mmCIF file with all atom_site columns, C-alpha atoms in Angstrom:
data_model
loop_
_atom_site.group_PDB
_atom_site.id
_atom_site.type_symbol
_atom_site.label_atom_id
_atom_site.label_alt_id
_atom_site.label_comp_id
_atom_site.label_asym_id
_atom_site.label_entity_id
_atom_site.label_seq_id
_atom_site.pdbx_PDB_ins_code
_atom_site.Cartn_x
_atom_site.Cartn_y
_atom_site.Cartn_z
_atom_site.occupancy
_atom_site.B_iso_or_equiv
_atom_site.pdbx_formal_charge
_atom_site.auth_seq_id
_atom_site.auth_comp_id
_atom_site.auth_asym_id
_atom_site.auth_atom_id
_atom_site.pdbx_PDB_model_num
ATOM 1   C CA . MET A 1 1   ? 158.737 75.861  57.445  1.00 38.00 ? 90  MET A CA 1
ATOM 2   C CA . VAL A 1 2   ? 157.569 76.510  61.012  1.00 42.00 ? 91  VAL A CA 1
ATOM 3   C CA . LEU A 1 3   ? 154.708 78.955  61.434  1.00 44.00 ? 92  LEU A CA 1
ATOM 4   C CA . LYS A 1 4   ? 155.325 81.684  63.964  1.00 51.00 ? 93  LYS A CA 1
ATOM 5   C CA . LYS A 1 5   ? 152.714 81.871  66.737  1.00 58.00 ? 94  LYS A CA 1
ATOM 6   C CA . THR A 1 6   ? 151.657 85.480  66.408  1.00 60.00 ? 95  THR A CA 1
ATOM 7   C CA . THR A 1 7   ? 148.568 87.617  65.909  1.00 65.00 ? 96  THR A CA 1
ATOM 8   C CA . ARG A 1 8   ? 150.496 90.491  64.327  1.00 73.00 ? 97  ARG A CA 1
ATOM 9   C CA . GLY A 1 9   ? 148.846 92.307  61.442  1.00 76.00 ? 98  GLY A CA 1
ATOM 10  C CA . TRP A 1 10  ? 145.287 91.170  62.080  1.00 82.00 ? 99  TRP A CA 1
ATOM 11  C CA . GLU A 1 11  ? 142.539 93.584  63.060  1.00 84.00 ? 100 GLU A CA 1
ATOM 12  C CA . LEU A 1 12  ? 138.829 92.982  63.509  1.00 84.00 ? 101 LEU A CA 1
ATOM 13  C CA . LEU A 1 13  ? 135.997 95.451  63.067  1.00 86.00 ? 102 LEU A CA 1
ATOM 14  C CA . VAL A 1 14  ? 134.179 95.740  66.405  1.00 86.00 ? 103 VAL A CA 1
ATOM 15  C CA . GLU A 1 15  ? 130.775 97.300  66.956  1.00 87.00 ? 104 GLU A CA 1
ATOM 16  C CA . TRP A 1 16  ? 130.538 98.800  70.443  1.00 85.00 ? 105 TRP A CA 1
ATOM 17  C CA . LYS A 1 17  ? 127.409 99.031  72.589  1.00 85.00 ? 106 LYS A CA 1
ATOM 18  C CA . ASP A 1 18  ? 126.879 102.667 71.646  1.00 88.00 ? 107 ASP A CA 1
ATOM 19  C CA . GLY A 1 19  ? 126.786 101.725 67.932  1.00 87.00 ? 108 GLY A CA 1
ATOM 20  C CA . MET A 1 20  ? 130.249 103.051 67.036  1.00 90.00 ? 109 MET A CA 1
ATOM 21  C CA . MET A 1 21  ? 132.587 100.805 65.090  1.00 90.00 ? 110 MET A CA 1
ATOM 22  C CA . SER A 1 22  ? 136.368 100.633 65.154  1.00 89.00 ? 111 SER A CA 1
ATOM 23  C CA . TRP A 1 23  ? 139.207 98.366  64.082  1.00 88.00 ? 112 TRP A CA 1
ATOM 24  C CA . VAL A 1 24  ? 140.838 96.612  67.043  1.00 87.00 ? 113 VAL A CA 1
ATOM 25  C CA . PRO A 1 25  ? 144.087 94.593  66.907  1.00 88.00 ? 114 PRO A CA 1
ATOM 26  C CA . LEU A 1 26  ? 143.501 90.853  67.207  1.00 85.00 ? 115 LEU A CA 1
ATOM 27  C CA . LYS A 1 27  ? 145.965 90.568  70.087  1.00 87.00 ? 116 LYS A CA 1
ATOM 28  C CA . ASP A 1 28  ? 143.871 92.957  72.203  1.00 88.00 ? 117 ASP A CA 1
ATOM 29  C CA . LEU A 1 29  ? 140.669 91.032  71.533  1.00 86.00 ? 118 LEU A CA 1
ATOM 30  C CA . LYS A 1 30  ? 142.430 87.733  72.216  1.00 87.00 ? 119 LYS A CA 1
ATOM 31  C CA . ASN A 1 31  ? 143.631 89.017  75.586  1.00 88.00 ? 120 ASN A CA 1
ATOM 32  C CA . SER A 1 32  ? 140.282 90.469  76.664  1.00 88.00 ? 121 SER A CA 1
ATOM 33  C CA . ASN A 1 33  ? 137.765 87.981  75.194  1.00 87.00 ? 122 ASN A CA 1
ATOM 34  C CA . PRO A 1 34  ? 139.555 84.767  74.144  1.00 88.00 ? 123 PRO A CA 1
ATOM 35  C CA . VAL A 1 35  ? 136.527 82.450  74.231  1.00 89.00 ? 124 VAL A CA 1
ATOM 36  C CA . GLU A 1 36  ? 134.238 84.807  72.312  1.00 89.00 ? 125 GLU A CA 1
ATOM 37  C CA . LEU A 1 37  ? 136.955 85.403  69.722  1.00 88.00 ? 126 LEU A CA 1
ATOM 38  C CA . ALA A 1 38  ? 137.577 81.658  69.346  1.00 89.00 ? 127 ALA A CA 1
ATOM 39  C CA . GLN A 1 39  ? 133.842 81.073  68.842  1.00 89.00 ? 128 GLN A CA 1
ATOM 40  C CA . TYR A 1 40  ? 133.771 83.875  66.258  1.00 88.00 ? 129 TYR A CA 1
ATOM 41  C CA . ALA A 1 41  ? 136.693 82.247  64.406  1.00 88.00 ? 130 ALA A CA 1
ATOM 42  C CA . VAL A 1 42  ? 134.896 78.884  64.306  1.00 88.00 ? 131 VAL A CA 1
ATOM 43  C CA . MET A 1 43  ? 131.554 80.400  63.204  1.00 89.00 ? 132 MET A CA 1
ATOM 44  C CA . ASN A 1 44  ? 133.267 82.248  60.351  1.00 86.00 ? 133 ASN A CA 1
ATOM 45  C CA . ALA A 1 45  ? 135.499 79.304  59.316  1.00 86.00 ? 134 ALA A CA 1
ATOM 46  C CA . LEU A 1 46  ? 138.692 81.137  60.282  1.00 85.00 ? 135 LEU A CA 1
ATOM 47  C CA . GLU A 1 47  ? 140.078 78.485  62.653  1.00 85.00 ? 136 GLU A CA 1
ATOM 48  C CA . GLU A 1 48  ? 142.350 77.080  59.926  1.00 87.00 ? 137 GLU A CA 1
ATOM 49  C CA . GLU A 1 49  ? 144.066 80.437  59.374  1.00 85.00 ? 138 GLU A CA 1
ATOM 50  C CA . PRO A 1 50  ? 147.584 80.326  60.883  1.00 84.00 ? 139 PRO A CA 1
ATOM 51  C CA . VAL A 1 51  ? 146.824 83.261  63.173  1.00 85.00 ? 140 VAL A CA 1
ATOM 52  C CA . PHE A 1 52  ? 143.929 81.322  64.779  1.00 85.00 ? 141 PHE A CA 1
ATOM 53  C CA . LYS A 1 53  ? 145.027 77.707  64.333  1.00 86.00 ? 142 LYS A CA 1
ATOM 54  C CA . TRP A 1 54  ? 147.603 77.694  67.133  1.00 86.00 ? 143 TRP A CA 1
ATOM 55  C CA . TRP A 1 55  ? 145.321 78.898  69.947  1.00 88.00 ? 144 TRP A CA 1
ATOM 56  C CA . VAL A 1 56  ? 141.616 78.453  69.045  1.00 90.00 ? 145 VAL A CA 1
ATOM 57  C CA . PRO A 1 57  ? 141.412 74.650  69.623  1.00 91.00 ? 146 PRO A CA 1
ATOM 58  C CA . TYR A 1 58  ? 143.195 74.967  72.969  1.00 91.00 ? 147 TYR A CA 1
ATOM 59  C CA . THR A 1 59  ? 140.919 77.810  74.125  1.00 92.00 ? 148 THR A CA 1
ATOM 60  C CA . LEU A 1 60  ? 137.712 75.985  73.212  1.00 91.00 ? 149 LEU A CA 1
ATOM 61  C CA . LYS A 1 61  ? 138.953 72.739  74.758  1.00 92.00 ? 150 LYS A CA 1
ATOM 62  C CA . LYS A 1 62  ? 139.829 74.568  77.981  1.00 92.00 ? 151 LYS A CA 1
ATOM 63  C CA . ARG A 1 63  ? 136.390 76.251  78.021  1.00 89.00 ? 152 ARG A CA 1
ATOM 64  C CA . ASP A 1 64  ? 134.627 72.906  77.570  1.00 90.00 ? 153 ASP A CA 1
ATOM 65  C CA . ALA A 1 65  ? 136.680 71.321  80.363  1.00 89.00 ? 154 ALA A CA 1
ATOM 66  C CA . ILE A 1 66  ? 135.820 74.126  82.798  1.00 86.00 ? 155 ILE A CA 1
ATOM 67  C CA . VAL A 1 67  ? 132.108 74.009  81.941  1.00 85.00 ? 156 VAL A CA 1
ATOM 68  C CA . ALA A 1 68  ? 132.016 70.202  82.250  1.00 84.00 ? 157 ALA A CA 1
ATOM 69  C CA . LYS A 1 69  ? 133.727 70.313  85.639  1.00 82.00 ? 158 LYS A CA 1
ATOM 70  C CA . VAL A 1 70  ? 131.294 72.891  87.009  1.00 77.00 ? 159 VAL A CA 1
ATOM 71  C CA . LYS A 1 71  ? 128.258 71.030  85.644  1.00 73.00 ? 160 LYS A CA 1
ATOM 72  C CA . SER A 1 72  ? 129.367 67.669  87.007  1.00 70.00 ? 161 SER A CA 1
ATOM 73  C CA . LYS A 1 73  ? 130.046 69.101  90.458  1.00 67.00 ? 162 LYS A CA 1
ATOM 74  C CA . TYR A 1 74  ? 126.611 70.746  90.664  1.00 60.00 ? 163 TYR A CA 1
ATOM 75  C CA . TRP A 1 75  ? 124.525 67.849  89.399  1.00 62.00 ? 164 TRP A CA 1
ATOM 76  C CA . VAL A 1 76  ? 126.309 65.164  91.418  1.00 68.00 ? 165 VAL A CA 1
ATOM 77  C CA . THR A 1 77  ? 124.909 66.366  94.781  1.00 68.00 ? 166 THR A CA 1
ATOM 78  C CA . ALA A 1 78  ? 121.456 64.823  95.081  1.00 82.00 ? 167 ALA A CA 1
ATOM 79  C CA . HIS A 1 79  ? 121.172 64.382  98.859  1.00 83.00 ? 168 HIS A CA 1
ATOM 80  C CA . LYS A 1 80  ? 122.404 66.296  101.877 1.00 85.00 ? 169 LYS A CA 1
ATOM 81  C CA . PHE A 1 81  ? 122.007 64.997  105.429 1.00 85.00 ? 170 PHE A CA 1
ATOM 82  C CA . GLY A 1 82  ? 119.862 62.218  103.947 1.00 86.00 ? 171 GLY A CA 1
ATOM 83  C CA . ILE A 1 83  ? 117.383 64.679  102.425 1.00 89.00 ? 172 ILE A CA 1
ATOM 84  C CA . ARG A 1 84  ? 116.914 64.938  98.663  1.00 90.00 ? 173 ARG A CA 1
ATOM 85  C CA . ILE A 1 85  ? 117.895 68.316  97.181  1.00 91.00 ? 174 ILE A CA 1
ATOM 86  C CA . PRO A 1 86  ? 115.801 69.427  94.187  1.00 92.00 ? 175 PRO A CA 1
ATOM 87  C CA . LYS A 1 87  ? 117.469 70.798  91.061  1.00 89.00 ? 176 LYS A CA 1
ATOM 88  C CA . SER A 1 88  ? 114.501 72.861  89.861  1.00 89.00 ? 177 SER A CA 1
ATOM 89  C CA . ALA A 1 89  ? 111.439 74.591  91.283  1.00 91.00 ? 178 ALA A CA 1
ATOM 90  C CA . ASP A 1 90  ? 109.170 71.959  89.710  1.00 93.00 ? 179 ASP A CA 1
ATOM 91  C CA . GLU A 1 91  ? 111.132 69.186  91.392  1.00 92.00 ? 180 GLU A CA 1
ATOM 92  C CA . ALA A 1 92  ? 110.938 71.049  94.732  1.00 93.00 ? 181 ALA A CA 1
ATOM 93  C CA . TYR A 1 93  ? 107.144 71.276  94.499  1.00 94.00 ? 182 TYR A CA 1
ATOM 94  C CA . LYS A 1 94  ? 106.966 67.588  93.538  1.00 94.00 ? 183 LYS A CA 1
ATOM 95  C CA . LEU A 1 95  ? 109.113 66.605  96.547  1.00 93.00 ? 184 LEU A CA 1
ATOM 96  C CA . ASP A 1 96  ? 106.785 68.602  98.813  1.00 93.00 ? 185 ASP A CA 1
ATOM 97  C CA . ALA A 1 97  ? 103.730 66.904  97.309  1.00 94.00 ? 186 ALA A CA 1
ATOM 98  C CA . ASP A 1 98  ? 105.287 63.442  97.685  1.00 93.00 ? 187 ASP A CA 1
ATOM 99  C CA . SER A 1 99  ? 106.286 64.036  101.328 1.00 92.00 ? 188 SER A CA 1
ATOM 100 C CA . LYS A 1 100 ? 103.083 65.965  102.160 1.00 94.00 ? 189 LYS A CA 1
ATOM 101 C CA . THR A 1 101 ? 105.129 68.879  103.563 1.00 93.00 ? 190 THR A CA 1
ATOM 102 C CA . THR A 1 102 ? 105.691 72.487  102.505 1.00 94.00 ? 191 THR A CA 1
ATOM 103 C CA . PHE A 1 103 ? 109.397 72.883  103.361 1.00 94.00 ? 192 PHE A CA 1
ATOM 104 C CA . TRP A 1 104 ? 110.610 73.633  99.821  1.00 94.00 ? 193 TRP A CA 1
ATOM 105 C CA . THR A 1 105 ? 107.516 75.706  98.967  1.00 95.00 ? 194 THR A CA 1
ATOM 106 C CA . ASP A 1 106 ? 107.993 77.824  102.100 1.00 95.00 ? 195 ASP A CA 1
ATOM 107 C CA . ALA A 1 107 ? 111.688 78.339  101.300 1.00 94.00 ? 196 ALA A CA 1
ATOM 108 C CA . THR A 1 108 ? 110.852 79.362  97.721  1.00 94.00 ? 197 THR A CA 1
ATOM 109 C CA . ASN A 1 109 ? 108.107 81.769  98.843  1.00 94.00 ? 198 ASN A CA 1
ATOM 110 C CA . LYS A 1 110 ? 110.432 83.335  101.433 1.00 94.00 ? 199 LYS A CA 1
ATOM 111 C CA . GLU A 1 111 ? 113.149 83.914  98.823  1.00 92.00 ? 200 GLU A CA 1
ATOM 112 C CA . MET A 1 112 ? 110.691 85.400  96.332  1.00 91.00 ? 201 MET A CA 1
ATOM 113 C CA . GLU A 1 113 ? 109.388 87.808  99.012  1.00 91.00 ? 202 GLU A CA 1
ATOM 114 C CA . ASN A 1 114 ? 112.965 88.867  99.844  1.00 90.00 ? 203 ASN A CA 1
ATOM 115 C CA . VAL A 1 115 ? 114.025 89.549  96.246  1.00 88.00 ? 204 VAL A CA 1
ATOM 116 C CA . ARG A 1 116 ? 110.758 91.097  95.034  1.00 85.00 ? 205 ARG A CA 1
ATOM 117 C CA . VAL A 1 117 ? 111.948 94.588  96.094  1.00 84.00 ? 206 VAL A CA 1
ATOM 118 C CA . ALA A 1 118 ? 114.814 94.386  93.572  1.00 81.00 ? 207 ALA A CA 1
ATOM 119 C CA . PHE A 1 119 ? 112.519 93.948  90.573  1.00 78.00 ? 208 PHE A CA 1
ATOM 120 C CA . GLU A 1 120 ? 110.542 96.522  88.642  1.00 77.00 ? 209 GLU A CA 1
ATOM 121 C CA . VAL A 1 121 ? 107.362 95.391  86.936  1.00 74.00 ? 210 VAL A CA 1
ATOM 122 C CA . LEU A 1 122 ? 107.241 96.609  83.330  1.00 75.00 ? 211 LEU A CA 1
ATOM 123 C CA . SER A 1 123 ? 103.648 97.179  82.267  1.00 77.00 ? 212 SER A CA 1
ATOM 124 C CA . GLY A 1 124 ? 102.693 96.455  78.686  1.00 78.00 ? 213 GLY A CA 1
ATOM 125 C CA . VAL A 1 125 ? 105.679 94.166  78.013  1.00 78.00 ? 214 VAL A CA 1
ATOM 126 C CA . THR A 1 126 ? 105.165 90.481  77.274  1.00 79.00 ? 215 THR A CA 1
ATOM 127 C CA . PRO A 1 127 ? 107.733 87.814  78.220  1.00 74.00 ? 216 PRO A CA 1
ATOM 128 C CA . GLU A 1 128 ? 108.332 87.202  74.499  1.00 79.00 ? 217 GLU A CA 1
ATOM 129 C CA . GLU A 1 129 ? 109.221 90.870  73.985  1.00 78.00 ? 218 GLU A CA 1
ATOM 130 C CA . MET A 1 130 ? 111.642 90.693  76.919  1.00 74.00 ? 219 MET A CA 1
ATOM 131 C CA . CYS A 1 131 ? 113.329 87.567  75.531  1.00 72.00 ? 220 CYS A CA 1
ATOM 132 C CA . THR A 1 132 ? 113.792 89.099  72.092  1.00 74.00 ? 221 THR A CA 1
ATOM 133 C CA . GLY A 1 133 ? 115.085 92.414  73.461  1.00 69.00 ? 222 GLY A CA 1
ATOM 134 C CA . LYS A 1 134 ? 112.175 94.572  72.267  1.00 73.00 ? 223 LYS A CA 1
ATOM 135 C CA . VAL A 1 135 ? 112.065 96.740  75.396  1.00 73.00 ? 224 VAL A CA 1
ATOM 136 C CA . ARG A 1 136 ? 113.170 100.253 76.174  1.00 70.00 ? 225 ARG A CA 1
ATOM 137 C CA . PRO A 1 137 ? 116.924 100.911 76.543  1.00 72.00 ? 226 PRO A CA 1
ATOM 138 C CA . GLY A 1 138 ? 118.430 100.043 79.892  1.00 72.00 ? 227 GLY A CA 1
ATOM 139 C CA . TYR A 1 139 ? 116.399 96.847  80.308  1.00 73.00 ? 228 TYR A CA 1
ATOM 140 C CA . LYS A 1 140 ? 117.521 93.372  79.383  1.00 73.00 ? 229 LYS A CA 1
ATOM 141 C CA . PHE A 1 141 ? 116.114 89.861  79.734  1.00 74.00 ? 230 PHE A CA 1
ATOM 142 C CA . ILE A 1 142 ? 118.105 87.805  82.231  1.00 78.00 ? 231 ILE A CA 1
ATOM 143 C CA . PRO A 1 143 ? 117.196 84.139  82.764  1.00 81.00 ? 232 PRO A CA 1
ATOM 144 C CA . CYS A 1 144 ? 116.831 83.141  86.427  1.00 85.00 ? 233 CYS A CA 1
ATOM 145 C CA . HIS A 1 145 ? 116.651 79.821  88.241  1.00 87.00 ? 234 HIS A CA 1
ATOM 146 C CA . MET A 1 146 ? 116.406 78.530  91.797  1.00 90.00 ? 235 MET A CA 1
ATOM 147 C CA . ILE A 1 147 ? 119.258 76.912  93.720  1.00 90.00 ? 236 ILE A CA 1
ATOM 148 C CA . PHE A 1 148 ? 118.272 74.748  96.679  1.00 92.00 ? 237 PHE A CA 1
ATOM 149 C CA . ASP A 1 149 ? 120.210 73.725  99.764  1.00 91.00 ? 238 ASP A CA 1
ATOM 150 C CA . ILE A 1 150 ? 119.746 72.515  103.330 1.00 91.00 ? 239 ILE A CA 1
ATOM 151 C CA . LYS A 1 151 ? 121.093 74.371  106.351 1.00 89.00 ? 240 LYS A CA 1
ATOM 152 C CA . MET A 1 152 ? 122.617 72.369  109.187 1.00 86.00 ? 241 MET A CA 1
ATOM 153 C CA . ASP A 1 153 ? 120.948 74.325  111.966 1.00 84.00 ? 242 ASP A CA 1
ATOM 154 C CA . GLY A 1 154 ? 119.486 71.434  113.945 1.00 82.00 ? 243 GLY A CA 1
ATOM 155 C CA . LYS A 1 155 ? 116.171 71.658  112.073 1.00 86.00 ? 244 LYS A CA 1
ATOM 156 C CA . PHE A 1 156 ? 117.587 71.030  108.587 1.00 89.00 ? 245 PHE A CA 1
ATOM 157 C CA . THR A 1 157 ? 115.961 74.199  107.280 1.00 91.00 ? 246 THR A CA 1
ATOM 158 C CA . ARG A 1 158 ? 115.389 74.229  103.537 1.00 92.00 ? 247 ARG A CA 1
ATOM 159 C CA . LYS A 1 159 ? 116.969 77.147  101.693 1.00 93.00 ? 248 LYS A CA 1
ATOM 160 C CA . ALA A 1 160 ? 116.118 78.482  98.234  1.00 93.00 ? 249 ALA A CA 1
ATOM 161 C CA . ARG A 1 161 ? 118.035 81.148  96.306  1.00 92.00 ? 250 ARG A CA 1
ATOM 162 C CA . LEU A 1 162 ? 116.929 82.939  93.150  1.00 90.00 ? 251 LEU A CA 1
ATOM 163 C CA . VAL A 1 163 ? 119.994 83.225  90.925  1.00 87.00 ? 252 VAL A CA 1
ATOM 164 C CA . ALA A 1 164 ? 120.237 85.375  87.808  1.00 81.00 ? 253 ALA A CA 1
ATOM 165 C CA . GLY A 1 165 ? 122.166 84.232  84.752  1.00 75.00 ? 254 GLY A CA 1
ATOM 166 C CA . GLY A 1 166 ? 125.235 86.427  85.153  1.00 68.00 ? 255 GLY A CA 1
ATOM 167 C CA . HIS A 1 167 ? 126.623 85.260  81.820  1.00 67.00 ? 256 HIS A CA 1
ATOM 168 C CA . VAL A 1 168 ? 124.278 87.629  79.963  1.00 65.00 ? 257 VAL A CA 1
ATOM 169 C CA . THR A 1 169 ? 125.044 90.808  81.898  1.00 65.00 ? 258 THR A CA 1
ATOM 170 C CA . ASP A 1 170 ? 128.096 92.984  82.235  1.00 65.00 ? 259 ASP A CA 1
ATOM 171 C CA . PRO A 1 171 ? 129.565 92.945  85.747  1.00 63.00 ? 260 PRO A CA 1
ATOM 172 C CA . PRO A 1 172 ? 129.391 96.217  87.662  1.00 62.00 ? 261 PRO A CA 1
ATOM 173 C CA . THR A 1 173 ? 132.700 98.059  87.837  1.00 60.00 ? 262 THR A CA 1
ATOM 174 C CA . ALA A 1 174 ? 132.533 98.098  91.635  1.00 57.00 ? 263 ALA A CA 1
ATOM 175 C CA . ILE A 1 175 ? 132.830 94.307  91.634  1.00 54.00 ? 264 ILE A CA 1
ATOM 176 C CA . THR A 1 176 ? 135.285 93.997  88.760  1.00 52.00 ? 265 THR A CA 1
ATOM 177 C CA . TYR A 1 177 ? 137.917 96.456  89.866  1.00 55.00 ? 266 TYR A CA 1
ATOM 178 C CA . SER A 1 178 ? 139.472 96.164  93.301  1.00 54.00 ? 267 SER A CA 1
ATOM 179 C CA . SER A 1 179 ? 140.243 99.331  95.203  1.00 57.00 ? 268 SER A CA 1
ATOM 180 C CA . ILE A 1 180 ? 142.918 97.592  97.291  1.00 64.00 ? 269 ILE A CA 1
ATOM 181 C CA . VAL A 1 181 ? 146.422 98.978  97.020  1.00 64.00 ? 270 VAL A CA 1
ATOM 182 C CA . SER A 1 182 ? 149.081 96.481  95.982  1.00 68.00 ? 271 SER A CA 1
ATOM 183 C CA . CYS A 1 183 ? 152.197 95.901  98.081  1.00 72.00 ? 272 CYS A CA 1
ATOM 184 C CA . ASP A 1 184 ? 154.389 97.209  95.258  1.00 72.00 ? 273 ASP A CA 1
ATOM 185 C CA . SER A 1 185 ? 152.498 100.515 95.170  1.00 73.00 ? 274 SER A CA 1
ATOM 186 C CA . VAL A 1 186 ? 152.970 100.949 98.912  1.00 73.00 ? 275 VAL A CA 1
ATOM 187 C CA . ARG A 1 187 ? 156.699 100.186 98.661  1.00 76.00 ? 276 ARG A CA 1
ATOM 188 C CA . ILE A 1 188 ? 157.185 102.645 95.789  1.00 78.00 ? 277 ILE A CA 1
ATOM 189 C CA . SER A 1 189 ? 155.363 105.417 97.634  1.00 76.00 ? 278 SER A CA 1
ATOM 190 C CA . LEU A 1 190 ? 157.391 104.761 100.815 1.00 76.00 ? 279 LEU A CA 1
ATOM 191 C CA . VAL A 1 191 ? 160.651 104.867 98.868  1.00 76.00 ? 280 VAL A CA 1
ATOM 192 C CA . THR A 1 192 ? 159.688 108.174 97.239  1.00 74.00 ? 281 THR A CA 1
ATOM 193 C CA . LEU A 1 193 ? 158.748 109.588 100.648 1.00 72.00 ? 282 LEU A CA 1
ATOM 194 C CA . ILE A 1 194 ? 162.112 108.632 102.145 1.00 73.00 ? 283 ILE A CA 1
ATOM 195 C CA . TYR A 1 195 ? 164.194 110.075 99.306  1.00 65.00 ? 284 TYR A CA 1
#
């Protein structure tokens, strides 16, 4: 007997951000959030069910391959133009101390001054409360880290960027959805105009 590769008949109970709950067909969840659904199947020992068995291992293997490729590419670059590139703020400060310069410190301070306007200081909230989500609605803890680089501008200017962990936030709709018209839409509208 050959098992048919289908998700028909399965529904999962989903709790939405507003607290409402509804039953959603498995095929819809698989199309929109395949990695999260595969992780859910593994955590709840469902990966051996026929409906999950044919796609969960492949999805998780693909996820691991993508993550490994990105990690290896980032960590492999240690020098640029003969200058060591730090991988953390602590390493940047240590490189400055070892070389008796302030290049990386100046770049970090400049970046922090530039991004400070985008942050709101919450009074009466400890970092632990932020990490555990015990803050008022609309606020969320997002881990940040520094990315360092060197500009080829003749002076080899050090550059620092504060980067937020985008994996814990929902992308804004303005970025997610393109407002560009497809070629097919233009053709259809031209045809309807002509006839």
